[in-house]
């Protein structure tokens, strides 16, 4: 068990402005022309293999080289861009909001970013051991131990905010990791997991593991209060998405989710030709991306790449050029310099 504030602070100073962590497996700088070092998220969930699928699709079908690597989370990815240890990264909406508001430790960075494409959406819902006897997240007891999402991620920051503002500030984050969260829940090491669903229909691997292996229940959330919070995005989902996994003692109808989005970004000023080629390749391969990972299937929609753009984050000008050439640019979007 760790104190969540101390842990997030430590992750922030080390992961964002300090050492690069697991990304720098070969200790190099960012890629050369025609190459992208692509920093993604931690291993164990759906996000990293989805990003690997995207990288493989580009590698196999174009002249670009995508070196897809795990990282310490989307917060830490900002530091990688700042230190020129990655060319392209995933960031979450929560990471972007903290960066643009210059919250610590992001205020120590000297980097400007531009977006290339929407990647996926992530929806989080609470799952508790059934023996806790809880029906709603508001039933959380003082001192509840939970796994929110990989610590150091934008999702963990989002969960912390939502709980403190709408539930209680008396809880502890436990760094089980995604691949250890099901066993920790079964063994009583934690009481609750915030389970993820990608694009509203693809449960994360730990959510698929918890249902059949742990007597557990999906909880309601205090939606009236949380819906009214301008800092939170809420949605409703079909219970069959979780019921079809099997094993869950109860699943509310509808399931309520905390939502966030992920985008692919580069540092401002990145090579125009490489950016144009990358965005063009993604769009031209859109009908095939779902074969590389199920989370990429929504790219079949001609305009999915511009779905849910990060507010006030400019698009790289070469990316905007391609979208204009393809006839899908929206004048409400922001073109960077």
PDB file of N, CA, C and O in Angstrom, residues 215-258:
ATOM      1  N   UNK A 215     -15.373 -13.340  -7.302  1.00  0.00           N
ATOM      2  CA  UNK A 215     -16.763 -12.966  -7.011  1.00  0.00           C
ATOM      3  C   UNK A 215     -16.809 -11.459  -6.859  1.00  0.00           C
ATOM      4  O   UNK A 215     -16.377 -10.907  -5.836  1.00  0.00           O
ATOM      5  N   UNK A 216     -17.297 -10.798  -7.884  1.00  0.00           N
ATOM      6  CA  UNK A 216     -17.194  -9.341  -7.927  1.00  0.00           C
ATOM      7  C   UNK A 216     -18.449  -8.737  -8.540  1.00  0.00           C
ATOM      8  O   UNK A 216     -19.208  -9.404  -9.246  1.00  0.00           O
ATOM      9  N   UNK A 217     -18.637  -7.458  -8.254  1.00  0.00           N
ATOM     10  CA  UNK A 217     -19.820  -6.734  -8.723  1.00  0.00           C
ATOM     11  C   UNK A 217     -19.405  -5.413  -9.339  1.00  0.00           C
ATOM     12  O   UNK A 217     -18.517  -4.724  -8.816  1.00  0.00           O
ATOM     13  N   UNK A 218     -20.049  -5.052 -10.438  1.00  0.00           N
ATOM     14  CA  UNK A 218     -19.867  -3.737 -11.036  1.00  0.00           C
ATOM     15  C   UNK A 218     -20.796  -2.779 -10.284  1.00  0.00           C
ATOM     16  O   UNK A 218     -21.982  -3.072 -10.092  1.00  0.00           O
ATOM     17  N   UNK A 219     -20.265  -1.635  -9.867  1.00  0.00           N
ATOM     18  CA  UNK A 219     -21.007  -0.725  -9.003  1.00  0.00           C
ATOM     19  C   UNK A 219     -21.656   0.416  -9.786  1.00  0.00           C
ATOM     20  O   UNK A 219     -21.200   0.800 -10.870  1.00  0.00           O
ATOM     21  N   UNK A 220     -22.703   0.957  -9.200  1.00  0.00           N
ATOM     22  CA  UNK A 220     -23.270   2.208  -9.665  1.00  0.00           C
ATOM     23  C   UNK A 220     -22.325   3.351  -9.287  1.00  0.00           C
ATOM     24  O   UNK A 220     -21.415   3.190  -8.465  1.00  0.00           O
ATOM     25  N   UNK A 221     -22.573   4.535  -9.863  1.00  0.00           N
ATOM     26  CA  UNK A 221     -21.847   5.739  -9.476  1.00  0.00           C
ATOM     27  C   UNK A 221     -22.859   6.855  -9.234  1.00  0.00           C
ATOM     28  O   UNK A 221     -23.968   6.827  -9.795  1.00  0.00           O
ATOM     29  N   UNK A 222     -22.491   7.864  -8.414  1.00  0.00           N
ATOM     30  CA  UNK A 222     -23.402   8.989  -8.153  1.00  0.00           C
ATOM     31  C   UNK A 222     -23.459   9.923  -9.356  1.00  0.00           C
ATOM     32  O   UNK A 222     -22.840  10.985  -9.382  1.00  0.00           O
ATOM     33  N   UNK A 223     -24.193   9.511 -10.358  1.00  0.00           N
ATOM     34  CA  UNK A 223     -24.137  10.186 -11.648  1.00  0.00           C
ATOM     35  C   UNK A 223     -24.676  11.608 -11.622  1.00  0.00           C
ATOM     36  O   UNK A 223     -24.207  12.453 -12.394  1.00  0.00           O
ATOM     37  N   UNK A 224     -25.660  11.900 -10.764  1.00  0.00           N
ATOM     38  CA  UNK A 224     -26.195  13.269 -10.741  1.00  0.00           C
ATOM     39  C   UNK A 224     -25.103  14.266 -10.385  1.00  0.00           C
ATOM     40  O   UNK A 224     -24.949  15.303 -11.051  1.00  0.00           O
ATOM     41  N   UNK A 225     -24.329  13.957  -9.347  1.00  0.00           N
ATOM     42  CA  UNK A 225     -23.246  14.848  -8.934  1.00  0.00           C
ATOM     43  C   UNK A 225     -22.125  14.873  -9.964  1.00  0.00           C
ATOM     44  O   UNK A 225     -21.593  15.928 -10.307  1.00  0.00           O
ATOM     45  N   UNK A 226     -21.749  13.703 -10.455  1.00  0.00           N
ATOM     46  CA  UNK A 226     -20.597  13.629 -11.347  1.00  0.00           C
ATOM     47  C   UNK A 226     -20.919  14.199 -12.721  1.00  0.00           C
ATOM     48  O   UNK A 226     -20.060  14.810 -13.359  1.00  0.00           O
ATOM     49  N   UNK A 227     -22.151  14.018 -13.185  1.00  0.00           N
ATOM     50  CA  UNK A 227     -22.551  14.605 -14.467  1.00  0.00           C
ATOM     51  C   UNK A 227     -22.470  16.122 -14.442  1.00  0.00           C
ATOM     52  O   UNK A 227     -22.210  16.763 -15.472  1.00  0.00           O
ATOM     53  N   UNK A 228     -22.717  16.697 -13.281  1.00  0.00           N
ATOM     54  CA  UNK A 228     -22.734  18.160 -13.161  1.00  0.00           C
ATOM     55  C   UNK A 228     -21.332  18.750 -13.048  1.00  0.00           C
ATOM     56  O   UNK A 228     -21.178  19.983 -13.094  1.00  0.00           O
ATOM     57  N   UNK A 229     -20.325  17.916 -12.905  1.00  0.00           N
ATOM     58  CA  UNK A 229     -18.947  18.388 -12.745  1.00  0.00           C
ATOM     59  C   UNK A 229     -18.350  18.663 -14.127  1.00  0.00           C
ATOM     60  O   UNK A 229     -18.189  17.735 -14.933  1.00  0.00           O
ATOM     61  N   UNK A 230     -17.985  19.920 -14.429  1.00  0.00           N
ATOM     62  CA  UNK A 230     -17.440  20.223 -15.763  1.00  0.00           C
ATOM     63  C   UNK A 230     -16.094  19.576 -16.037  1.00  0.00           C
ATOM     64  O   UNK A 230     -15.649  19.523 -17.192  1.00  0.00           O
ATOM     65  N   UNK A 231     -15.442  19.059 -14.997  1.00  0.00           N
ATOM     66  CA  UNK A 231     -14.140  18.421 -15.175  1.00  0.00           C
ATOM     67  C   UNK A 231     -14.240  16.921 -15.452  1.00  0.00           C
ATOM     68  O   UNK A 231     -13.216  16.257 -15.627  1.00  0.00           O
ATOM     69  N   UNK A 232     -15.468  16.405 -15.473  1.00  0.00           N
ATOM     70  CA  UNK A 232     -15.658  14.977 -15.716  1.00  0.00           C
ATOM     71  C   UNK A 232     -16.555  14.766 -16.918  1.00  0.00           C
ATOM     72  O   UNK A 232     -17.506  15.518 -17.146  1.00  0.00           O
ATOM     73  N   UNK A 233     -16.242  13.724 -17.678  1.00  0.00           N
ATOM     74  CA  UNK A 233     -17.105  13.280 -18.771  1.00  0.00           C
ATOM     75  C   UNK A 233     -17.670  11.922 -18.380  1.00  0.00           C
ATOM     76  O   UNK A 233     -16.917  10.999 -18.057  1.00  0.00           O
ATOM     77  N   UNK A 234     -18.988  11.808 -18.405  1.00  0.00           N
ATOM     78  CA  UNK A 234     -19.646  10.567 -18.024  1.00  0.00           C
ATOM     79  C   UNK A 234     -20.400   9.999 -19.219  1.00  0.00           C
ATOM     80  O   UNK A 234     -20.814  10.731 -20.120  1.00  0.00           O
ATOM     81  N   UNK A 235     -20.570   8.686 -19.222  1.00  0.00           N
ATOM     82  CA  UNK A 235     -21.366   8.057 -20.280  1.00  0.00           C
ATOM     83  C   UNK A 235     -22.076   6.835 -19.705  1.00  0.00           C
ATOM     84  O   UNK A 235     -21.785   6.381 -18.587  1.00  0.00           O
ATOM     85  N   UNK A 236     -23.014   6.305 -20.484  1.00  0.00           N
ATOM     86  CA  UNK A 236     -23.727   5.092 -20.132  1.00  0.00           C
ATOM     87  C   UNK A 236     -23.410   4.016 -21.160  1.00  0.00           C
ATOM     88  O   UNK A 236     -23.249   4.313 -22.348  1.00  0.00           O
ATOM     89  N   UNK A 237     -23.324   2.768 -20.685  1.00  0.00           N
ATOM     90  CA  UNK A 237     -23.006   1.672 -21.580  1.00  0.00           C
ATOM     91  C   UNK A 237     -23.943   0.499 -21.410  1.00  0.00           C
ATOM     92  O   UNK A 237     -24.612   0.345 -20.373  1.00  0.00           O
ATOM     93  N   UNK A 238     -23.994  -0.340 -22.431  1.00  0.00           N
ATOM     94  CA  UNK A 238     -24.824  -1.541 -22.422  1.00  0.00           C
ATOM     95  C   UNK A 238     -24.228  -2.552 -21.439  1.00  0.00           C
ATOM     96  O   UNK A 238     -23.039  -2.887 -21.527  1.00  0.00           O
ATOM     97  N   UNK A 239     -25.019  -3.069 -20.494  1.00  0.00           N
ATOM     98  CA  UNK A 239     -24.474  -4.045 -19.534  1.00  0.00           C
ATOM     99  C   UNK A 239     -23.962  -5.321 -20.199  1.00  0.00           C
ATOM    100  O   UNK A 239     -23.119  -6.026 -19.625  1.00  0.00           O
ATOM    101  N   UNK A 240     -24.439  -5.644 -21.395  1.00  0.00           N
ATOM    102  CA  UNK A 240     -24.007  -6.879 -22.049  1.00  0.00           C
ATOM    103  C   UNK A 240     -22.500  -6.892 -22.312  1.00  0.00           C
ATOM    104  O   UNK A 240     -21.895  -7.965 -22.383  1.00  0.00           O
ATOM    105  N   UNK A 241     -21.887  -5.710 -22.463  1.00  0.00           N
ATOM    106  CA  UNK A 241     -20.447  -5.655 -22.688  1.00  0.00           C
ATOM    107  C   UNK A 241     -19.695  -6.359 -21.567  1.00  0.00           C
ATOM    108  O   UNK A 241     -18.703  -7.058 -21.808  1.00  0.00           O
ATOM    109  N   UNK A 242     -20.177  -6.208 -20.318  1.00  0.00           N
ATOM    110  CA  UNK A 242     -19.555  -6.856 -19.168  1.00  0.00           C
ATOM    111  C   UNK A 242     -20.220  -8.188 -18.833  1.00  0.00           C
ATOM    112  O   UNK A 242     -19.543  -9.136 -18.416  1.00  0.00           O
ATOM    113  N   UNK A 243     -21.515  -8.278 -19.026  1.00  0.00           N
ATOM    114  CA  UNK A 243     -22.206  -9.540 -18.740  1.00  0.00           C
ATOM    115  C   UNK A 243     -21.704 -10.677 -19.616  1.00  0.00           C
ATOM    116  O   UNK A 243     -21.634 -11.834 -19.175  1.00  0.00           O
ATOM    117  N   UNK A 244     -21.360 -10.356 -20.863  1.00  0.00           N
ATOM    118  CA  UNK A 244     -20.904 -11.395 -21.789  1.00  0.00           C
ATOM    119  C   UNK A 244     -19.578 -12.016 -21.362  1.00  0.00           C
ATOM    120  O   UNK A 244     -19.222 -13.114 -21.817  1.00  0.00           O
ATOM    121  N   UNK A 245     -18.831 -11.327 -20.502  1.00  0.00           N
ATOM    122  CA  UNK A 245     -17.586 -11.902 -19.981  1.00  0.00           C
ATOM    123  C   UNK A 245     -17.898 -13.104 -19.110  1.00  0.00           C
ATOM    124  O   UNK A 245     -17.176 -14.102 -19.110  1.00  0.00           O
ATOM    125  N   UNK A 246     -19.003 -12.994 -18.357  1.00  0.00           N
ATOM    126  CA  UNK A 246     -19.397 -14.061 -17.445  1.00  0.00           C
ATOM    127  C   UNK A 246     -18.769 -13.883 -16.080  1.00  0.00           C
ATOM    128  O   UNK A 246     -17.660 -13.359 -15.949  1.00  0.00           O
ATOM    129  N   UNK A 247     -19.487 -14.295 -15.059  1.00  0.00           N
ATOM    130  CA  UNK A 247     -18.920 -14.336 -13.721  1.00  0.00           C
ATOM    131  C   UNK A 247     -19.277 -13.178 -12.817  1.00  0.00           C
ATOM    132  O   UNK A 247     -19.264 -13.343 -11.590  1.00  0.00           O
ATOM    133  N   UNK A 248     -19.570 -12.028 -13.362  1.00  0.00           N
ATOM    134  CA  UNK A 248     -19.887 -10.885 -12.501  1.00  0.00           C
ATOM    135  C   UNK A 248     -21.210 -11.141 -11.779  1.00  0.00           C
ATOM    136  O   UNK A 248     -22.212 -11.490 -12.396  1.00  0.00           O
ATOM    137  N   UNK A 249     -21.207 -10.939 -10.461  1.00  0.00           N
ATOM    138  CA  UNK A 249     -22.394 -11.200  -9.651  1.00  0.00           C
ATOM    139  C   UNK A 249     -23.520 -10.250 -10.028  1.00  0.00           C
ATOM    140  O   UNK A 249     -24.692 -10.645 -10.090  1.00  0.00           O
ATOM    141  N   UNK A 250     -23.183  -8.997 -10.288  1.00  0.00           N
ATOM    142  CA  UNK A 250     -24.186  -8.022 -10.697  1.00  0.00           C
ATOM    143  C   UNK A 250     -23.548  -6.973 -11.585  1.00  0.00           C
ATOM    144  O   UNK A 250     -22.386  -6.595 -11.396  1.00  0.00           O
ATOM    145  N   UNK A 251     -24.333  -6.517 -12.570  1.00  0.00           N
ATOM    146  CA  UNK A 251     -23.918  -5.460 -13.486  1.00  0.00           C
ATOM    147  C   UNK A 251     -25.101  -4.510 -13.624  1.00  0.00           C
ATOM    148  O   UNK A 251     -26.196  -4.943 -14.011  1.00  0.00           O
ATOM    149  N   UNK A 252     -24.938  -3.224 -13.299  1.00  0.00           N
ATOM    150  CA  UNK A 252     -26.082  -2.302 -13.388  1.00  0.00           C
ATOM    151  C   UNK A 252     -26.498  -2.070 -14.835  1.00  0.00           C
ATOM    152  O   UNK A 252     -25.711  -2.271 -15.762  1.00  0.00           O
ATOM    153  N   UNK A 253     -27.716  -1.665 -15.011  1.00  0.00           N
ATOM    154  CA  UNK A 253     -28.252  -1.353 -16.340  1.00  0.00           C
ATOM    155  C   UNK A 253     -28.885   0.043 -16.288  1.00  0.00           C
ATOM    156  O   UNK A 253     -29.923   0.216 -15.681  1.00  0.00           O
ATOM    157  N   UNK A 254     -28.238   1.031 -16.923  1.00  0.00           N
ATOM    158  CA  UNK A 254     -26.996   0.938 -17.693  1.00  0.00           C
ATOM    159  C   UNK A 254     -25.764   0.966 -16.788  1.00  0.00           C
ATOM    160  O   UNK A 254     -25.861   1.290 -15.608  1.00  0.00           O
ATOM    161  N   UNK A 255     -24.612   0.628 -17.380  1.00  0.00           N
ATOM    162  CA  UNK A 255     -23.342   0.790 -16.688  1.00  0.00           C
ATOM    163  C   UNK A 255     -22.907   2.245 -16.855  1.00  0.00           C
ATOM    164  O   UNK A 255     -22.983   2.800 -17.956  1.00  0.00           O
ATOM    165  N   UNK A 256     -22.463   2.850 -15.768  1.00  0.00           N
ATOM    166  CA  UNK A 256     -21.994   4.235 -15.828  1.00  0.00           C
ATOM    167  C   UNK A 256     -20.467   4.267 -15.853  1.00  0.00           C
ATOM    168  O   UNK A 256     -19.811   3.513 -15.119  1.00  0.00           O
ATOM    169  N   UNK A 257     -19.947   5.147 -16.677  1.00  0.00           N
ATOM    170  CA  UNK A 257     -18.508   5.218 -16.896  1.00  0.00           C
ATOM    171  C   UNK A 257     -17.986   6.645 -16.720  1.00  0.00           C
ATOM    172  O   UNK A 257     -18.675   7.624 -17.036  1.00  0.00           O
ATOM    173  N   UNK A 258     -16.731   6.713 -16.249  1.00  0.00           N
ATOM    174  CA  UNK A 258     -15.909   7.918 -16.347  1.00  0.00           C
ATOM    175  C   UNK A 258     -15.138   7.812 -17.658  1.00  0.00           C
ATOM    176  O   UNK A 258     -14.488   6.797 -17.904  1.00  0.00           O
TER     177      UNK A 258
END
